[in-house]
Amino acid sequence: MSFPLANDDTQSDADPAALERSLGQENTPKSQASGDGRRRGATDRRAKSPERETRISAQPAFVLHSYPYKETSLIVDVFSRDYGRVALVAKGAKRPHSKLRGVLQTFQPLSVGWTGKAEIRTLTDAEWIGGLLPLEKAALLCGFYLNELLVKLLARDDPHPGLFDHYVATLNQLAHDEPAPIVLRKFERALLKETGVAGTLSMDSVSGQPVISDETYVVDPERGPRPAHASDNSPRVSGKTLLDMEREDYTDATTQLQSKFLMRFLLAHHLGGTPLNTRQILIDLTQL
């Protein structure tokens, strides 16, 4: 099972450009693509840079998403600890007797290897490590939500070892039936911090003073908390909620409720309007 991405490409003869688009790679602006010969030459030299001629082995990783490529292969989007998100071609993975067939599963710790210099590289090895309980029922849906967030918010080849460790811990918490709303809020906040778009919630961005517990605020996605005004359309939260979120304390029921709507608002902003398919399912089914 994989979460539904709006730009999946399941055609058997997908070309490289289509694969790049389907994995979320940004297109080169026309102004850059139409430069002079000197600029193109520089681009060619960058493409042949030795540092891209990589052979990686025994890298801790998780499958985030996969889909068919040609008749017998898969394109696999993995989240690796030391290299971030990497797109890999798993050749022959769809064949009935392929060793990869039962290994490339979501939410299972893997040790993977790959080679190649392109944006989409070639999987050379994948081994199941184990050590995590499988996700079931609502926890499974939460896991797909985490994966969709990572696919849509993380750039490829951008390492986040701390976030990787947080992801592992989050899967473990979900597997052990810890309260999903609290687990998800902590991960959402960690993800925005790791990608550099979340500042402190404990300081008023207008006055520069500490947030006051019994005051009401809104959070500007680019600047941070500020006092709420009557004309504001964004979610209103108490100073206490912001302070609780800053120290990852979600025991208060009001903090849980306000943080849910605040994080939904912030994620929507940073996704640029791109819908989260699994988030809508969670809203409809479990109100997480």
mmCIF file of C-alpha atoms in Angstrom:
data_model
loop_
_atom_site.group_PDB
_atom_site.id
_atom_site.type_symbol
_atom_site.label_atom_id
_atom_site.label_comp_id
_atom_site.label_asym_id
_atom_site.label_seq_id
_atom_site.Cartn_x
_atom_site.Cartn_y
_atom_site.Cartn_z
ATOM 1 C CA MET A 1 0.000 0.000 0.000
ATOM 2 C CA SER A 2 1.208 3.517 -0.768
ATOM 3 C CA PHE A 3 -0.400 6.879 -0.145
ATOM 4 C CA PRO A 4 -1.976 8.509 -3.209
ATOM 5 C CA LEU A 5 0.134 11.258 -4.732
ATOM 6 C CA ALA A 6 -1.545 13.451 -7.271
ATOM 7 C CA ASN A 7 1.413 13.323 -9.651
ATOM 8 C CA ASP A 8 2.010 9.567 -9.714
ATOM 9 C CA ASP A 9 3.319 8.270 -13.034
ATOM 10 C CA THR A 10 2.528 4.607 -13.560
ATOM 11 C CA GLN A 11 3.094 4.410 -17.293
ATOM 12 C CA SER A 12 5.362 1.570 -18.236
ATOM 13 C CA ASP A 13 7.473 3.675 -20.608
ATOM 14 C CA ALA A 14 7.805 6.837 -18.535
ATOM 15 C CA ASP A 15 10.619 9.073 -19.744
ATOM 16 C CA PRO A 16 13.209 10.580 -17.354
ATOM 17 C CA ALA A 17 11.581 14.011 -17.422
ATOM 18 C CA ALA A 18 8.261 12.522 -16.383
ATOM 19 C CA LEU A 19 9.964 10.612 -13.595
ATOM 20 C CA GLU A 20 11.552 13.811 -12.324
ATOM 21 C CA ARG A 21 8.198 15.566 -12.255
ATOM 22 C CA SER A 22 6.470 12.652 -10.559
ATOM 23 C CA LEU A 23 9.029 12.665 -7.755
ATOM 24 C CA GLY A 24 8.546 16.356 -7.104
ATOM 25 C CA GLN A 25 11.682 17.720 -8.787
ATOM 26 C CA GLU A 26 11.374 21.407 -9.594
ATOM 27 C CA ASN A 27 11.596 22.305 -13.258
ATOM 28 C CA THR A 28 14.468 24.543 -14.330
ATOM 29 C CA PRO A 29 13.203 28.086 -14.967
ATOM 30 C CA LYS A 30 13.122 29.037 -18.618
ATOM 31 C CA SER A 31 15.395 31.981 -17.922
ATOM 32 C CA GLN A 32 18.094 29.564 -16.796
ATOM 33 C CA ALA A 33 17.502 26.982 -19.482
ATOM 34 C CA SER A 34 17.871 29.495 -22.316
ATOM 35 C CA GLY A 35 21.302 30.861 -21.328
ATOM 36 C CA ASP A 36 24.310 31.110 -23.639
ATOM 37 C CA GLY A 37 26.707 28.325 -24.539
ATOM 38 C CA ARG A 38 29.022 29.197 -21.689
ATOM 39 C CA ARG A 39 26.208 28.682 -19.169
ATOM 40 C CA ARG A 40 25.246 25.372 -20.785
ATOM 41 C CA GLY A 41 28.868 24.278 -20.679
ATOM 42 C CA ALA A 42 29.010 25.029 -16.970
ATOM 43 C CA THR A 43 25.824 23.015 -16.475
ATOM 44 C CA ASP A 44 27.339 20.089 -18.364
ATOM 45 C CA ARG A 45 30.462 20.202 -16.215
ATOM 46 C CA ARG A 46 28.371 20.187 -13.065
ATOM 47 C CA ALA A 47 26.472 17.150 -14.327
ATOM 48 C CA LYS A 48 29.779 15.292 -14.741
ATOM 49 C CA SER A 49 31.107 16.231 -11.317
ATOM 50 C CA PRO A 50 32.891 13.242 -9.707
ATOM 51 C CA GLU A 51 31.047 13.795 -6.434
ATOM 52 C CA ARG A 52 27.846 12.621 -8.087
ATOM 53 C CA GLU A 53 29.490 9.324 -9.122
ATOM 54 C CA THR A 54 28.457 7.710 -5.874
ATOM 55 C CA ARG A 55 28.284 4.178 -4.595
ATOM 56 C CA ILE A 56 26.550 3.989 -1.239
ATOM 57 C CA SER A 57 26.172 0.870 0.880
ATOM 58 C CA ALA A 58 24.585 -0.140 4.187
ATOM 59 C CA GLN A 59 22.620 3.091 4.552
ATOM 60 C CA PRO A 60 19.754 3.098 7.099
ATOM 61 C CA ALA A 61 16.580 4.001 5.238
ATOM 62 C CA PHE A 62 12.805 3.720 4.979
ATOM 63 C CA VAL A 63 10.622 3.482 1.898
ATOM 64 C CA LEU A 64 8.368 6.536 1.689
ATOM 65 C CA HIS A 65 6.619 5.779 -1.571
ATOM 66 C CA SER A 66 6.973 3.556 -4.628
ATOM 67 C CA TYR A 67 5.237 3.011 -7.932
ATOM 68 C CA PRO A 68 5.677 0.882 -11.068
ATOM 69 C CA TYR A 69 8.304 1.712 -13.670
ATOM 70 C CA LYS A 70 8.266 -0.221 -16.936
ATOM 71 C CA GLU A 71 7.196 -3.848 -16.784
ATOM 72 C CA THR A 72 9.235 -5.274 -13.934
ATOM 73 C CA SER A 73 10.723 -2.390 -11.977
ATOM 74 C CA LEU A 74 9.786 0.205 -9.367
ATOM 75 C CA ILE A 75 10.703 3.781 -8.632
ATOM 76 C CA VAL A 76 11.287 3.945 -4.878
ATOM 77 C CA ASP A 77 11.482 7.168 -2.874
ATOM 78 C CA VAL A 78 13.490 6.421 0.274
ATOM 79 C CA PHE A 79 14.330 8.507 3.327
ATOM 80 C CA SER A 80 17.918 7.711 4.284
ATOM 81 C CA ARG A 81 19.623 8.823 7.455
ATOM 82 C CA ASP A 82 22.751 10.384 5.973
ATOM 83 C CA TYR A 83 21.627 11.364 2.460
ATOM 84 C CA GLY A 84 18.023 12.444 2.950
ATOM 85 C CA ARG A 85 15.389 11.646 0.350
ATOM 86 C CA VAL A 86 16.750 9.663 -2.575
ATOM 87 C CA ALA A 87 14.927 8.378 -5.668
ATOM 88 C CA LEU A 88 15.981 4.882 -6.733
ATOM 89 C CA VAL A 89 15.163 2.506 -9.564
ATOM 90 C CA ALA A 90 14.585 -0.984 -8.155
ATOM 91 C CA LYS A 91 15.198 -3.095 -11.242
ATOM 92 C CA GLY A 92 13.186 -6.290 -11.445
ATOM 93 C CA ALA A 93 11.458 -5.649 -8.109
ATOM 94 C CA LYS A 94 8.060 -6.580 -9.568
ATOM 95 C CA ARG A 95 9.194 -10.003 -10.749
ATOM 96 C CA PRO A 96 7.531 -12.851 -8.804
ATOM 97 C CA HIS A 97 10.786 -14.246 -7.418
ATOM 98 C CA SER A 98 12.611 -10.965 -6.820
ATOM 99 C CA LYS A 99 14.296 -10.752 -3.420
ATOM 100 C CA LEU A 100 13.354 -7.090 -3.329
ATOM 101 C CA ARG A 101 9.649 -7.800 -3.636
ATOM 102 C CA GLY A 102 9.093 -8.480 0.049
ATOM 103 C CA VAL A 103 11.753 -6.104 1.344
ATOM 104 C CA LEU A 104 10.734 -2.734 -0.088
ATOM 105 C CA GLN A 105 7.884 -2.153 2.332
ATOM 106 C CA THR A 106 6.945 1.078 4.081
ATOM 107 C CA PHE A 107 7.590 1.577 7.822
ATOM 108 C CA GLN A 108 10.213 -1.164 7.982
ATOM 109 C CA PRO A 109 13.860 -0.352 8.795
ATOM 110 C CA LEU A 110 16.092 -1.176 5.848
ATOM 111 C CA SER A 111 19.759 -1.142 4.982
ATOM 112 C CA VAL A 112 20.062 -0.023 1.367
ATOM 113 C CA GLY A 113 22.746 0.629 -1.205
ATOM 114 C CA TRP A 114 22.703 2.465 -4.497
ATOM 115 C CA THR A 115 24.897 3.753 -7.273
ATOM 116 C CA GLY A 116 24.640 6.446 -9.903
ATOM 117 C CA LYS A 117 25.140 10.109 -10.621
ATOM 118 C CA ALA A 118 21.658 11.116 -11.803
ATOM 119 C CA GLU A 119 18.761 12.419 -9.761
ATOM 120 C CA ILE A 120 17.249 8.946 -10.003
ATOM 121 C CA ARG A 121 19.843 6.340 -9.052
ATOM 122 C CA THR A 122 19.980 2.569 -9.144
ATOM 123 C CA LEU A 123 19.214 0.467 -6.089
ATOM 124 C CA THR A 124 21.928 -2.152 -5.634
ATOM 125 C CA ASP A 125 20.964 -3.722 -2.326
ATOM 126 C CA ALA A 126 18.165 -3.694 0.214
ATOM 127 C CA GLU A 127 18.048 -5.688 3.430
ATOM 128 C CA TRP A 128 15.363 -5.748 6.083
ATOM 129 C CA ILE A 129 16.796 -4.862 9.501
ATOM 130 C CA GLY A 130 13.728 -5.230 11.697
ATOM 131 C CA GLY A 131 13.231 -3.916 15.188
ATOM 132 C CA LEU A 132 9.942 -2.052 14.729
ATOM 133 C CA LEU A 133 6.452 -3.357 15.283
ATOM 134 C CA PRO A 134 4.159 -3.108 12.244
ATOM 135 C CA LEU A 135 1.685 -0.241 12.126
ATOM 136 C CA GLU A 136 -1.962 -1.233 12.218
ATOM 137 C CA LYS A 137 -5.353 0.443 11.813
ATOM 138 C CA ALA A 138 -5.264 4.183 12.640
ATOM 139 C CA ALA A 139 -1.522 4.050 13.301
ATOM 140 C CA LEU A 140 -0.965 2.817 9.747
ATOM 141 C CA LEU A 141 -2.883 5.757 8.328
ATOM 142 C CA CYS A 142 -0.847 8.109 10.511
ATOM 143 C CA GLY A 143 2.305 6.533 9.102
ATOM 144 C CA PHE A 144 1.224 7.275 5.537
ATOM 145 C CA TYR A 145 0.519 10.842 6.623
ATOM 146 C CA LEU A 146 4.101 11.162 7.902
ATOM 147 C CA ASN A 147 5.438 9.798 4.632
ATOM 148 C CA GLU A 148 3.392 12.195 2.557
ATOM 149 C CA LEU A 149 4.669 15.121 4.612
ATOM 150 C CA LEU A 150 8.257 14.019 4.039
ATOM 151 C CA VAL A 151 7.779 13.561 0.293
ATOM 152 C CA LYS A 152 6.157 16.950 -0.142
ATOM 153 C CA LEU A 153 8.260 19.046 2.236
ATOM 154 C CA LEU A 154 11.771 17.586 2.043
ATOM 155 C CA ALA A 155 14.050 18.369 -0.875
ATOM 156 C CA ARG A 156 15.936 15.426 -2.301
ATOM 157 C CA ASP A 157 19.588 14.886 -1.347
ATOM 158 C CA ASP A 158 19.185 17.093 1.736
ATOM 159 C CA PRO A 159 20.329 15.122 4.813
ATOM 160 C CA HIS A 160 18.371 15.408 8.047
ATOM 161 C CA PRO A 161 19.775 12.747 10.413
ATOM 162 C CA GLY A 162 18.009 14.287 13.400
ATOM 163 C CA LEU A 163 14.671 14.190 11.608
ATOM 164 C CA PHE A 164 15.368 10.604 10.523
ATOM 165 C CA ASP A 165 15.841 9.611 14.161
ATOM 166 C CA HIS A 166 12.648 11.484 15.084
ATOM 167 C CA TYR A 167 10.812 9.608 12.318
ATOM 168 C CA VAL A 168 11.972 6.265 13.719
ATOM 169 C CA ALA A 169 10.885 7.281 17.219
ATOM 170 C CA THR A 170 7.514 8.463 15.890
ATOM 171 C CA LEU A 171 6.841 5.165 14.118
ATOM 172 C CA ASN A 172 7.731 3.326 17.313
ATOM 173 C CA GLN A 173 5.360 5.508 19.346
ATOM 174 C CA LEU A 174 2.517 4.955 16.887
ATOM 175 C CA ALA A 175 3.156 1.204 16.897
ATOM 176 C CA HIS A 176 2.864 1.209 20.694
ATOM 177 C CA ASP A 177 -0.471 3.055 20.590
ATOM 178 C CA GLU A 178 0.724 6.320 22.065
ATOM 179 C CA PRO A 179 -1.820 9.143 21.531
ATOM 180 C CA ALA A 180 -1.688 9.876 17.820
ATOM 181 C CA PRO A 181 -2.619 13.596 17.992
ATOM 182 C CA ILE A 182 0.283 14.310 20.346
ATOM 183 C CA VAL A 183 2.730 12.165 18.375
ATOM 184 C CA LEU A 184 1.763 13.847 15.095
ATOM 185 C CA ARG A 185 1.991 17.395 16.468
ATOM 186 C CA LYS A 186 5.513 16.755 17.720
ATOM 187 C CA PHE A 187 6.601 15.345 14.366
ATOM 188 C CA GLU A 188 4.988 18.156 12.365
ATOM 189 C CA ARG A 189 6.786 20.726 14.473
ATOM 190 C CA ALA A 190 10.113 18.876 14.184
ATOM 191 C CA LEU A 191 9.718 18.669 10.402
ATOM 192 C CA LEU A 192 9.140 22.407 10.019
ATOM 193 C CA LYS A 193 12.101 23.129 12.283
ATOM 194 C CA GLU A 194 14.382 20.826 10.296
ATOM 195 C CA THR A 195 13.388 22.410 7.004
ATOM 196 C CA GLY A 196 14.146 25.851 8.406
ATOM 197 C CA VAL A 197 10.660 27.339 8.242
ATOM 198 C CA ALA A 198 9.677 27.227 11.926
ATOM 199 C CA GLY A 199 11.076 29.673 14.421
ATOM 200 C CA THR A 200 10.457 29.934 18.125
ATOM 201 C CA LEU A 201 6.902 30.099 19.416
ATOM 202 C CA SER A 202 7.870 31.626 22.730
ATOM 203 C CA MET A 203 8.694 35.153 21.489
ATOM 204 C CA ASP A 204 6.353 37.862 20.194
ATOM 205 C CA SER A 205 7.655 38.699 16.709
ATOM 206 C CA VAL A 206 6.398 42.309 16.955
ATOM 207 C CA SER A 207 7.581 43.365 20.402
ATOM 208 C CA GLY A 208 10.492 40.968 20.731
ATOM 209 C CA GLN A 209 9.233 40.122 24.215
ATOM 210 C CA PRO A 210 8.314 36.686 25.588
ATOM 211 C CA VAL A 211 4.843 35.390 24.767
ATOM 212 C CA ILE A 212 2.377 36.002 27.607
ATOM 213 C CA SER A 213 0.459 32.922 28.700
ATOM 214 C CA ASP A 214 -2.992 34.512 29.023
ATOM 215 C CA GLU A 215 -2.829 36.632 25.843
ATOM 216 C CA THR A 216 -4.248 35.613 22.447
ATOM 217 C CA TYR A 217 -1.992 35.325 19.406
ATOM 218 C CA VAL A 218 -1.868 34.374 15.766
ATOM 219 C CA VAL A 219 1.227 32.902 14.132
ATOM 220 C CA ASP A 220 2.566 34.456 10.946
ATOM 221 C CA PRO A 221 4.096 31.510 9.015
ATOM 222 C CA GLU A 222 7.097 33.617 8.024
ATOM 223 C CA ARG A 223 7.643 35.695 11.171
ATOM 224 C CA GLY A 224 6.154 33.899 14.155
ATOM 225 C CA PRO A 225 3.645 34.800 16.884
ATOM 226 C CA ARG A 226 2.079 38.232 17.202
ATOM 227 C CA PRO A 227 -0.936 39.590 19.121
ATOM 228 C CA ALA A 228 -4.247 38.702 17.479
ATOM 229 C CA HIS A 229 -6.382 41.401 15.842
ATOM 230 C CA ALA A 230 -10.106 41.378 15.147
ATOM 231 C CA SER A 231 -9.451 41.224 11.390
ATOM 232 C CA ASP A 232 -7.220 38.121 11.547
ATOM 233 C CA ASN A 233 -8.453 35.034 9.709
ATOM 234 C CA SER A 234 -5.689 32.688 10.854
ATOM 235 C CA PRO A 235 -6.154 30.412 13.890
ATOM 236 C CA ARG A 236 -6.125 32.122 17.275
ATOM 237 C CA VAL A 237 -4.120 30.460 20.001
ATOM 238 C CA SER A 238 -3.409 31.318 23.590
ATOM 239 C CA GLY A 239 0.053 32.195 24.740
ATOM 240 C CA LYS A 240 -0.107 29.108 26.926
ATOM 241 C CA THR A 241 -0.621 26.903 23.870
ATOM 242 C CA LEU A 242 2.421 28.425 22.162
ATOM 243 C CA LEU A 243 4.554 27.940 25.254
ATOM 244 C CA ASP A 244 3.303 24.367 25.648
ATOM 245 C CA MET A 245 4.155 23.610 22.006
ATOM 246 C CA GLU A 246 7.616 25.108 22.394
ATOM 247 C CA ARG A 247 8.378 22.667 25.220
ATOM 248 C CA GLU A 248 6.458 19.786 23.565
ATOM 249 C CA ASP A 249 3.883 19.581 26.343
ATOM 250 C CA TYR A 250 0.525 18.553 24.879
ATOM 251 C CA THR A 251 -1.151 17.276 28.026
ATOM 252 C CA ASP A 252 -3.641 20.157 28.157
ATOM 253 C CA ALA A 253 -6.826 19.552 26.126
ATOM 254 C CA THR A 254 -6.977 23.158 24.896
ATOM 255 C CA THR A 255 -3.363 22.962 23.766
ATOM 256 C CA GLN A 256 -4.145 19.793 21.817
ATOM 257 C CA LEU A 257 -7.102 21.401 20.062
ATOM 258 C CA GLN A 258 -5.475 24.740 19.270
ATOM 259 C CA SER A 259 -2.193 23.174 18.157
ATOM 260 C CA LYS A 260 -4.056 20.919 15.724
ATOM 261 C CA PHE A 261 -5.598 23.853 13.870
ATOM 262 C CA LEU A 262 -2.416 25.906 14.083
ATOM 263 C CA MET A 263 -0.252 23.156 12.580
ATOM 264 C CA ARG A 264 -2.816 22.500 9.871
ATOM 265 C CA PHE A 265 -2.651 26.203 8.954
ATOM 266 C CA LEU A 266 1.163 26.344 8.984
ATOM 267 C CA LEU A 267 1.569 23.170 6.940
ATOM 268 C CA ALA A 268 -0.915 24.400 4.337
ATOM 269 C CA HIS A 269 1.104 27.595 3.967
ATOM 270 C CA HIS A 270 4.435 25.842 3.534
ATOM 271 C CA LEU A 271 2.929 23.317 1.119
ATOM 272 C CA GLY A 272 1.865 26.216 -1.084
ATOM 273 C CA GLY A 273 -1.677 24.976 -1.447
ATOM 274 C CA THR A 274 -0.728 21.395 -2.335
ATOM 275 C CA PRO A 275 -3.343 19.165 -0.686
ATOM 276 C CA LEU A 276 -2.425 16.406 1.733
ATOM 277 C CA ASN A 277 -4.449 13.380 0.741
ATOM 278 C CA THR A 278 -3.824 11.437 3.933
ATOM 279 C CA ARG A 279 -4.534 14.491 6.104
ATOM 280 C CA GLN A 280 -8.014 14.765 4.624
ATOM 281 C CA ILE A 281 -8.618 11.085 5.311
ATOM 282 C CA LEU A 282 -7.469 11.583 8.905
ATOM 283 C CA ILE A 283 -9.803 14.547 9.285
ATOM 284 C CA ASP A 284 -12.727 12.601 7.871
ATOM 285 C CA LEU A 285 -12.161 9.395 9.810
ATOM 286 C CA THR A 286 -10.410 10.173 13.057
ATOM 287 C CA GLN A 287 -10.360 13.950 13.528
ATOM 288 C CA LEU A 288 -6.644 13.887 14.332
#
